[in-house]
Coordinates of C-alpha atoms in Angstrom, one line a residue:
M24 CA 0.0 0.0 0.0
N25 CA 1.4 3.3 -1.0
Q26 CA 1.4 5.6 2.0
E27 CA 1.9 8.9 0.2
V28 CA -0.5 11.6 -1.0
I29 CA -0.3 14.3 -3.7
I30 CA -1.1 17.8 -2.4
V31 CA -2.2 20.3 -5.0
R32 CA -2.9 24.0 -4.5
G33 CA -5.2 25.4 -7.1
N34 CA -3.3 27.9 -9.2
N35 CA -4.8 27.4 -12.6
T36 CA -1.4 27.2 -14.2
L37 CA -0.1 24.7 -16.7
A38 CA 1.9 25.9 -19.6
G39 CA 5.2 25.0 -21.4
D40 CA 6.6 21.8 -22.9
V41 CA 6.4 18.3 -21.6
A42 CA 7.7 15.0 -23.1
V43 CA 5.6 11.9 -22.8
S44 CA 7.0 8.6 -21.8
G45 CA 6.8 5.4 -23.8
A46 CA 3.3 3.8 -23.9
K47 CA 2.5 1.7 -20.9
N48 CA 0.0 -0.4 -22.9
S49 CA 2.6 -1.1 -25.6
A50 CA 5.7 -1.7 -23.5
L51 CA 4.0 -4.3 -21.3
K52 CA 3.1 -6.4 -24.4
L53 CA 6.5 -5.9 -26.0
M54 CA 8.1 -7.3 -22.9
A55 CA 5.9 -10.3 -23.1
A56 CA 6.7 -10.8 -26.8
A57 CA 10.4 -11.0 -25.9
I58 CA 9.7 -14.5 -24.6
L59 CA 9.5 -15.5 -28.3
G60 CA 13.0 -14.1 -29.0
Q61 CA 14.9 -16.8 -27.1
G62 CA 17.8 -14.3 -26.4
T63 CA 18.4 -10.7 -25.4
T64 CA 15.8 -8.3 -26.8
V65 CA 16.5 -4.5 -26.2
L66 CA 13.5 -2.2 -25.7
H67 CA 14.0 1.5 -25.7
N68 CA 11.6 4.3 -24.4
V69 CA 10.2 2.1 -21.6
P70 CA 8.4 4.2 -18.9
L71 CA 9.5 4.1 -15.2
I72 CA 6.2 2.9 -13.8
S73 CA 5.2 0.2 -11.4
D74 CA 3.4 -1.9 -14.0
I75 CA 6.7 -2.3 -15.8
E76 CA 8.3 -3.5 -12.6
I77 CA 5.6 -6.1 -12.1
M78 CA 6.0 -7.4 -15.7
S79 CA 9.7 -7.6 -15.1
E80 CA 9.1 -9.8 -12.1
V81 CA 6.7 -12.0 -14.1
L82 CA 9.4 -12.5 -16.7
E83 CA 12.1 -13.2 -14.1
R84 CA 9.9 -15.8 -12.5
L85 CA 9.7 -17.5 -15.9
G86 CA 13.5 -17.6 -16.0
A87 CA 14.3 -14.4 -17.9
T88 CA 16.9 -11.8 -16.9
V89 CA 15.7 -8.2 -17.0
V90 CA 18.2 -5.3 -16.7
R91 CA 17.1 -1.7 -16.8
E92 CA 19.4 1.1 -18.0
G93 CA 17.4 4.3 -17.8
H94 CA 14.6 4.0 -20.2
T95 CA 16.1 0.9 -21.9
L96 CA 15.3 -2.7 -20.9
R97 CA 17.5 -5.7 -21.8
I98 CA 15.4 -8.8 -21.6
D99 CA 17.3 -12.1 -21.9
T100 CA 14.8 -14.9 -22.4
A101 CA 17.3 -17.6 -23.5
N102 CA 16.9 -19.5 -20.2
V103 CA 13.2 -19.2 -19.8
S104 CA 12.1 -22.7 -19.0
S105 CA 9.0 -22.2 -16.9
F106 CA 5.6 -21.6 -18.4
E107 CA 3.8 -20.8 -15.1
T108 CA 3.0 -17.3 -13.8
P109 CA 2.2 -16.9 -10.1
Y110 CA -1.1 -15.5 -8.8
E111 CA 0.6 -13.0 -6.5
L112 CA 2.0 -11.1 -9.6
V113 CA -0.8 -11.7 -12.1
S114 CA -3.4 -10.5 -9.5
K115 CA -1.6 -7.2 -9.3
M116 CA -1.8 -6.4 -13.0
R117 CA -4.2 -7.6 -15.6
A118 CA -1.7 -7.1 -18.4
S119 CA 0.2 -10.2 -17.1
I120 CA -2.3 -12.3 -19.0
S121 CA -0.4 -11.1 -22.1
V122 CA 2.3 -13.7 -21.4
L123 CA -0.3 -16.4 -22.3
G124 CA 0.1 -16.0 -26.1
P125 CA 3.9 -16.0 -26.2
L126 CA 4.3 -18.8 -23.8
I127 CA 2.0 -21.0 -25.9
G128 CA 3.9 -19.8 -29.0
R129 CA 7.2 -20.9 -27.5
F130 CA 6.3 -23.9 -25.4
G131 CA 2.9 -25.1 -26.7
Q132 CA 1.6 -24.7 -23.2
A133 CA 1.1 -22.3 -20.3
H134 CA -0.2 -22.1 -16.8
V135 CA -1.3 -18.5 -16.1
A136 CA -3.2 -17.3 -13.0
M137 CA -6.5 -15.5 -13.7
P138 CA -5.8 -11.8 -14.0
G139 CA -6.5 -8.8 -11.7
G140 CA -5.8 -5.1 -12.1
C141 CA -8.0 -2.0 -12.0
Q142 CA -11.5 -2.5 -10.8
I143 CA -13.2 -0.8 -13.7
G144 CA -15.2 -3.7 -15.2
A145 CA -15.3 -7.4 -15.6
R146 CA -12.8 -7.5 -18.5
K147 CA -13.6 -11.1 -19.2
I148 CA -10.9 -13.1 -21.0
D149 CA -13.4 -15.3 -22.9
M150 CA -12.4 -13.7 -26.2
H151 CA -8.8 -14.5 -25.6
L152 CA -9.7 -18.2 -25.1
V153 CA -12.0 -18.4 -28.1
G154 CA -9.3 -17.0 -30.4
L155 CA -6.6 -19.3 -29.0
E156 CA -8.9 -22.3 -29.1
A157 CA -9.4 -21.7 -32.8
L158 CA -5.6 -22.1 -33.2
G159 CA -5.7 -25.5 -31.5
V160 CA -5.1 -24.5 -27.9
E161 CA -7.1 -26.4 -25.2
F162 CA -7.9 -24.9 -21.8
E163 CA -8.7 -26.1 -18.4
V164 CA -9.2 -24.0 -15.2
D165 CA -7.8 -25.5 -12.1
H166 CA -8.0 -23.6 -8.8
G167 CA -7.9 -20.2 -10.5
V168 CA -5.1 -21.2 -12.9
L169 CA -5.7 -21.3 -16.6
Q170 CA -3.9 -24.3 -18.0
A171 CA -3.3 -24.2 -21.8
T172 CA -2.0 -27.1 -23.9
T173 CA -1.7 -27.8 -27.6
P174 CA -1.9 -31.6 -27.8
H175 CA -2.2 -31.5 -31.6
G176 CA 0.0 -28.5 -32.2
M177 CA -1.1 -25.1 -33.5
H178 CA -2.6 -24.4 -36.9
G179 CA -3.6 -21.3 -38.8
T180 CA -7.2 -20.3 -38.6
H181 CA -9.7 -17.6 -39.4
V182 CA -11.3 -15.8 -36.4
Y183 CA -13.9 -13.1 -36.2
L184 CA -13.7 -11.4 -32.8
E185 CA -17.1 -10.5 -31.4
F186 CA -15.6 -7.3 -30.0
P187 CA -12.3 -5.7 -31.0
S188 CA -10.6 -6.6 -27.8
V189 CA -7.0 -5.3 -27.5
G190 CA -5.9 -8.1 -25.2
A191 CA -7.5 -10.9 -27.2
T192 CA -6.0 -9.5 -30.4
E193 CA -2.5 -9.3 -28.8
N194 CA -2.6 -12.8 -27.3
M195 CA -3.8 -14.4 -30.5
L196 CA -1.2 -12.5 -32.5
M197 CA 1.7 -13.6 -30.3
A198 CA 0.6 -17.2 -30.4
A199 CA -0.3 -17.3 -34.1
V200 CA 3.2 -16.2 -35.2
T201 CA 4.4 -19.8 -34.6
A202 CA 1.2 -21.6 -35.7
E203 CA 1.5 -23.6 -38.9
G204 CA -0.2 -21.9 -41.9
H205 CA -2.2 -18.7 -42.4
T206 CA -4.1 -17.0 -39.6
A207 CA -6.6 -14.1 -40.1
I208 CA -8.0 -12.1 -37.3
E209 CA -11.1 -10.1 -38.3
N210 CA -12.6 -7.3 -36.2
A211 CA -9.2 -7.0 -34.6
A212 CA -8.3 -4.1 -32.3
C213 CA -6.8 -1.2 -34.3
E214 CA -5.0 0.6 -31.4
P215 CA -1.5 2.0 -32.2
E216 CA -0.1 -0.3 -29.6
I217 CA -1.2 -3.3 -31.7
E218 CA 0.8 -1.9 -34.6
D219 CA 3.8 -1.4 -32.4
L220 CA 3.6 -5.0 -31.2
A221 CA 3.4 -6.2 -34.8
N222 CA 6.3 -4.1 -35.8
M223 CA 8.4 -5.7 -33.1
L224 CA 7.3 -9.2 -33.9
N225 CA 8.2 -8.6 -37.6
A226 CA 11.6 -7.4 -36.5
M227 CA 12.0 -10.7 -34.6
G228 CA 11.3 -12.7 -37.8
A229 CA 7.5 -13.0 -37.7
K230 CA 5.3 -12.4 -40.8
V231 CA 2.4 -10.1 -39.7
S232 CA 0.5 -7.7 -42.0
G233 CA -2.5 -5.4 -41.5
A234 CA -1.9 -4.5 -37.9
G235 CA -3.6 -1.2 -37.1
T236 CA -6.6 -2.2 -39.3
S237 CA -9.5 -4.5 -38.5
L238 CA -8.0 -7.4 -40.5
I239 CA -4.6 -8.8 -39.3
E240 CA -3.0 -11.6 -41.2
I241 CA -0.2 -13.8 -40.0
E242 CA 1.9 -16.4 -41.8
G243 CA 3.2 -18.8 -39.2
V244 CA 7.0 -19.4 -39.0
P245 CA 8.9 -22.0 -37.0
L246 CA 9.9 -20.9 -33.5
S247 CA 13.5 -21.4 -34.6
S248 CA 13.1 -18.6 -37.1
L249 CA 12.3 -16.0 -34.4
H250 CA 15.2 -14.1 -32.8
P251 CA 15.8 -11.2 -30.4
C252 CA 15.6 -7.6 -31.7
E253 CA 16.0 -4.0 -30.7
H254 CA 12.8 -1.9 -30.7
T255 CA 11.7 1.6 -29.5
T256 CA 8.3 1.9 -27.8
V257 CA 5.8 4.4 -29.3
G258 CA 4.8 7.4 -27.2
D259 CA 2.0 7.1 -24.7
R260 CA -1.1 8.6 -26.3
I261 CA -3.1 8.5 -23.0
E262 CA -0.4 10.3 -21.1
A263 CA -0.3 12.9 -23.9
G264 CA -4.1 13.3 -23.8
T265 CA -4.0 13.8 -20.1
F266 CA -1.5 16.7 -20.4
L267 CA -3.5 18.2 -23.2
V268 CA -6.6 18.2 -21.0
G269 CA -4.5 20.0 -18.4
G270 CA -3.6 22.6 -21.0
A271 CA -7.2 22.9 -22.0
L272 CA -8.3 23.3 -18.4
T273 CA -5.9 26.2 -17.6
G274 CA -5.6 27.8 -21.1
G275 CA -2.0 26.8 -21.8
P276 CA -0.3 27.1 -24.2
L277 CA 0.9 23.6 -23.4
T278 CA 2.9 21.5 -25.9
V279 CA 3.2 17.7 -25.6
R280 CA 6.2 16.1 -27.4
G281 CA 7.0 12.6 -28.3
I282 CA 3.6 11.6 -29.6
D283 CA 2.1 11.0 -33.1
P284 CA -0.9 13.3 -33.3
A285 CA -2.7 10.7 -35.4
F286 CA -3.0 8.6 -32.3
L287 CA -5.2 11.3 -30.7
R288 CA -7.4 12.3 -33.6
M289 CA -10.7 11.9 -31.8
A290 CA -9.5 13.6 -28.6
I291 CA -8.1 16.5 -30.6
M292 CA -11.5 16.8 -32.4
K293 CA -13.3 17.0 -29.0
L294 CA -10.8 19.6 -27.7
R295 CA -11.5 21.8 -30.7
A296 CA -15.3 21.3 -30.2
M297 CA -14.9 22.5 -26.6
G298 CA -13.3 25.8 -27.8
C299 CA -9.6 24.9 -27.7
D300 CA -7.0 25.8 -30.3
V301 CA -5.0 22.8 -31.2
E302 CA -1.9 22.7 -33.4
T303 CA 0.0 19.6 -34.5
G304 CA 3.4 18.7 -35.8
D305 CA 5.2 15.4 -36.7
D306 CA 5.6 14.4 -33.1
W307 CA 4.0 17.1 -31.0
V308 CA 0.6 18.6 -30.2
R309 CA 0.0 22.1 -28.7
V310 CA -3.2 23.2 -27.0
S311 CA -4.4 26.6 -25.8
R312 CA -7.7 28.3 -25.0
T313 CA -8.9 31.8 -24.5
E314 CA -12.7 31.3 -24.7
P315 CA -14.9 29.5 -22.1
L316 CA -15.1 25.8 -22.4
S317 CA -18.1 24.5 -24.5
S318 CA -20.1 21.5 -23.5
V319 CA -19.6 18.3 -25.6
D320 CA -21.1 14.8 -26.0
I321 CA -18.7 11.9 -25.9
Q322 CA -19.0 8.2 -26.5
T323 CA -16.1 5.9 -25.7
L324 CA -15.4 3.3 -28.4
P325 CA -12.6 1.1 -29.5
H326 CA -9.9 2.9 -31.5
P327 CA -10.2 5.0 -33.6
G328 CA -13.2 6.0 -31.5
F329 CA -12.8 8.1 -28.3
P330 CA -10.6 6.2 -25.9
T331 CA -12.1 5.0 -22.6
D332 CA -8.8 5.9 -21.0
L333 CA -9.4 9.6 -21.6
Q334 CA -13.0 9.6 -20.4
A335 CA -12.3 10.7 -16.8
Q336 CA -10.1 13.5 -18.0
F337 CA -12.7 14.8 -20.4
M338 CA -15.5 14.5 -17.7
L339 CA -13.4 16.9 -15.7
L340 CA -13.3 19.3 -18.7
A341 CA -17.1 18.9 -19.1
A342 CA -17.6 19.7 -15.4
L343 CA -16.3 23.2 -16.0
A344 CA -18.0 23.8 -19.4
D345 CA -20.8 26.3 -20.1
D346 CA -23.7 23.9 -20.5
V347 CA -24.7 20.2 -20.2
S348 CA -22.5 17.4 -21.6
V349 CA -23.4 13.8 -22.0
I350 CA -20.7 11.2 -21.7
T351 CA -21.5 7.6 -22.6
E352 CA -19.2 4.8 -21.5
N353 CA -19.4 1.8 -23.8
V354 CA -16.2 -0.1 -22.9
F355 CA -16.0 -0.5 -19.1
E356 CA -19.1 -0.7 -16.9
N357 CA -17.5 0.6 -13.7
R358 CA -15.6 3.5 -15.0
F359 CA -17.9 6.1 -13.6
M360 CA -16.6 5.5 -10.1
F361 CA -14.5 8.6 -10.8
A362 CA -17.7 10.8 -10.9
A363 CA -18.3 10.4 -7.1
E364 CA -14.9 11.8 -6.3
L365 CA -15.3 14.7 -8.8
M366 CA -18.6 15.5 -7.1
R367 CA -16.8 15.8 -3.8
M368 CA -15.1 18.8 -5.4
G369 CA -18.3 20.4 -6.5
A370 CA -19.0 18.9 -9.9
D371 CA -22.6 18.4 -11.0
V372 CA -22.8 14.9 -12.4
T373 CA -25.9 12.6 -12.7
L374 CA -25.3 9.0 -13.6
D375 CA -27.9 7.0 -15.6
D376 CA -26.7 3.5 -16.3
H377 CA -23.7 4.0 -18.8
H378 CA -24.5 7.7 -19.3
A379 CA -23.1 10.6 -17.3
I380 CA -25.0 13.9 -17.5
V381 CA -22.5 16.6 -16.6
R382 CA -23.7 20.1 -15.9
G383 CA -21.0 22.7 -16.0
V384 CA -20.2 24.6 -12.8
D385 CA -18.2 27.8 -12.4
Q386 CA -15.7 26.5 -9.9
L387 CA -14.4 23.3 -8.3
E388 CA -13.4 23.3 -4.7
G389 CA -10.3 21.5 -3.2
A390 CA -11.1 18.4 -1.2
P391 CA -9.6 15.1 -0.1
V392 CA -10.2 12.5 -2.9
S393 CA -9.1 9.0 -3.8
S394 CA -7.9 7.5 -7.0
T395 CA -10.4 4.9 -8.0
D396 CA -8.3 3.8 -11.0
L397 CA -5.3 4.8 -13.0
R398 CA -6.9 7.5 -15.2
A399 CA -9.3 8.8 -12.5
G400 CA -6.3 9.4 -10.3
A401 CA -4.5 11.5 -13.0
A402 CA -7.7 13.5 -13.6
L403 CA -8.2 14.2 -9.9
V404 CA -4.8 15.7 -9.7
L405 CA -5.6 18.0 -12.7
A406 CA -8.9 18.9 -11.0
G407 CA -6.8 20.1 -8.0
I408 CA -4.9 22.4 -10.2
V409 CA -8.0 24.4 -11.2
A410 CA -9.9 24.0 -7.9
D411 CA -10.1 26.6 -5.2
G412 CA -7.9 25.8 -2.3
E413 CA -6.1 22.5 -1.5
T414 CA -6.8 19.1 -2.9
Q415 CA -5.3 15.9 -1.4
V416 CA -5.2 12.9 -3.7
H417 CA -4.9 9.5 -2.0
H418 CA -4.2 5.9 -3.3
L419 CA -1.4 6.9 -5.5
E420 CA -0.6 3.3 -6.3
H421 CA -3.1 3.6 -9.2
I422 CA -1.3 6.7 -10.7
D423 CA 2.1 5.1 -10.3
R424 CA 0.9 2.2 -12.5
G425 CA 0.9 4.3 -15.6
Y426 CA 2.4 7.8 -15.2
E427 CA 6.1 8.3 -14.9
D428 CA 7.0 11.2 -12.5
Y429 CA 3.6 12.7 -12.9
V430 CA 4.1 15.2 -10.1
G431 CA 7.5 16.3 -11.5
K432 CA 6.1 16.9 -15.0
L433 CA 3.2 18.9 -13.7
A434 CA 5.5 21.0 -11.5
S435 CA 7.7 21.7 -14.5
L436 CA 4.6 23.1 -16.2
G437 CA 3.8 25.5 -13.3
A438 CA 1.5 23.4 -11.0
D439 CA 1.8 24.0 -7.2
I440 CA 2.1 20.3 -6.4
R441 CA 4.0 18.0 -4.1
R442 CA 4.1 14.4 -3.0
V443 CA 4.4 13.8 0.7
P444 CA 4.0 10.9 3.2
A445 CA 0.4 10.6 4.3
A446 CA 1.4 11.2 7.9
D447 CA 2.8 14.6 6.9
A448 CA -0.3 15.6 5.0
A449 CA -2.5 14.8 8.0
R450 CA -0.7 17.4 10.2

């Protein structure tokens, strides 16, 4: 349990330049894919966050050696001999389930504890299993452990996913690269992180095409054809979007660097609809605002739709807009837990099933609040920057899962913010 809190004094100031870290949701899967390389894979632009530490522990339990040098990881999987991941690690982070595909691809079997992570929805893994079963994988669940075997080997297949699940697409992709024959994944997830994973797998000797579209095709290769590689993680579009919301809240101008603006097309469109000026370059986005925030309607959808991971941040923007906004959450059923914390600060939010009706208010007030999940925690810190008085944000373990040096980056942009032991904050 993290016994620290973030204390923010509202000063309505965020301006300047900030560099985003590598994408959490990409780096974790790239680390898992290193299992297929059977040697030392080098990953650059890996964020310094707790989820990466947990994935490093998962790989080490399997027999890998993981060495960090700044933002570079050297992952030697030559001596990986175990195909079993322990519950105490997998229960801490849902992304640990992503070792399932590469373990099957390498060993033809895997024992993986059922996943945990943020409490923002059921996030069932049924689609992972359906896709892998089509490749020839057989599953049993024994005392909370998923046991995968391939008694007849793996063969290419054609699968249509009932929902473009990122995790199911990634696991199937990492298993299928060693399946015999041709595999097609229809209604595949289109997130930039999927494309990043496919680029790394191809650099390792796999034959993947179509990543980033709804149809991914894989020509299986023998495991012996795969080798380690060197790869740079793409920038984190959700971290970038979070800082852009901060700039929109306070007026900026705030420039986010290290991100492809194409990753944020829908978020940029909504920022403009809310009255912000947004400029883009090859690897940067700049936001500023001189007019009042306008209300907006948002529906979260799989990429290229509006990302669920930016829903809380945009709810904060809507809370200070000039009229009524409606936010519809179509991806995770429990993601509105954030609304109750924002209401503690004076926001006017009414929940109706998977809709949030947000009526803009003139001012938020500082209050003690708790991170309910990773993105909610980041949004609550931003709320403190524009609130009147002092805000204390608790349960920082959520924020630490996905934001590298969040307090330091915000302070460099002018925020009045510090991180202190909880005991000191209580005085």
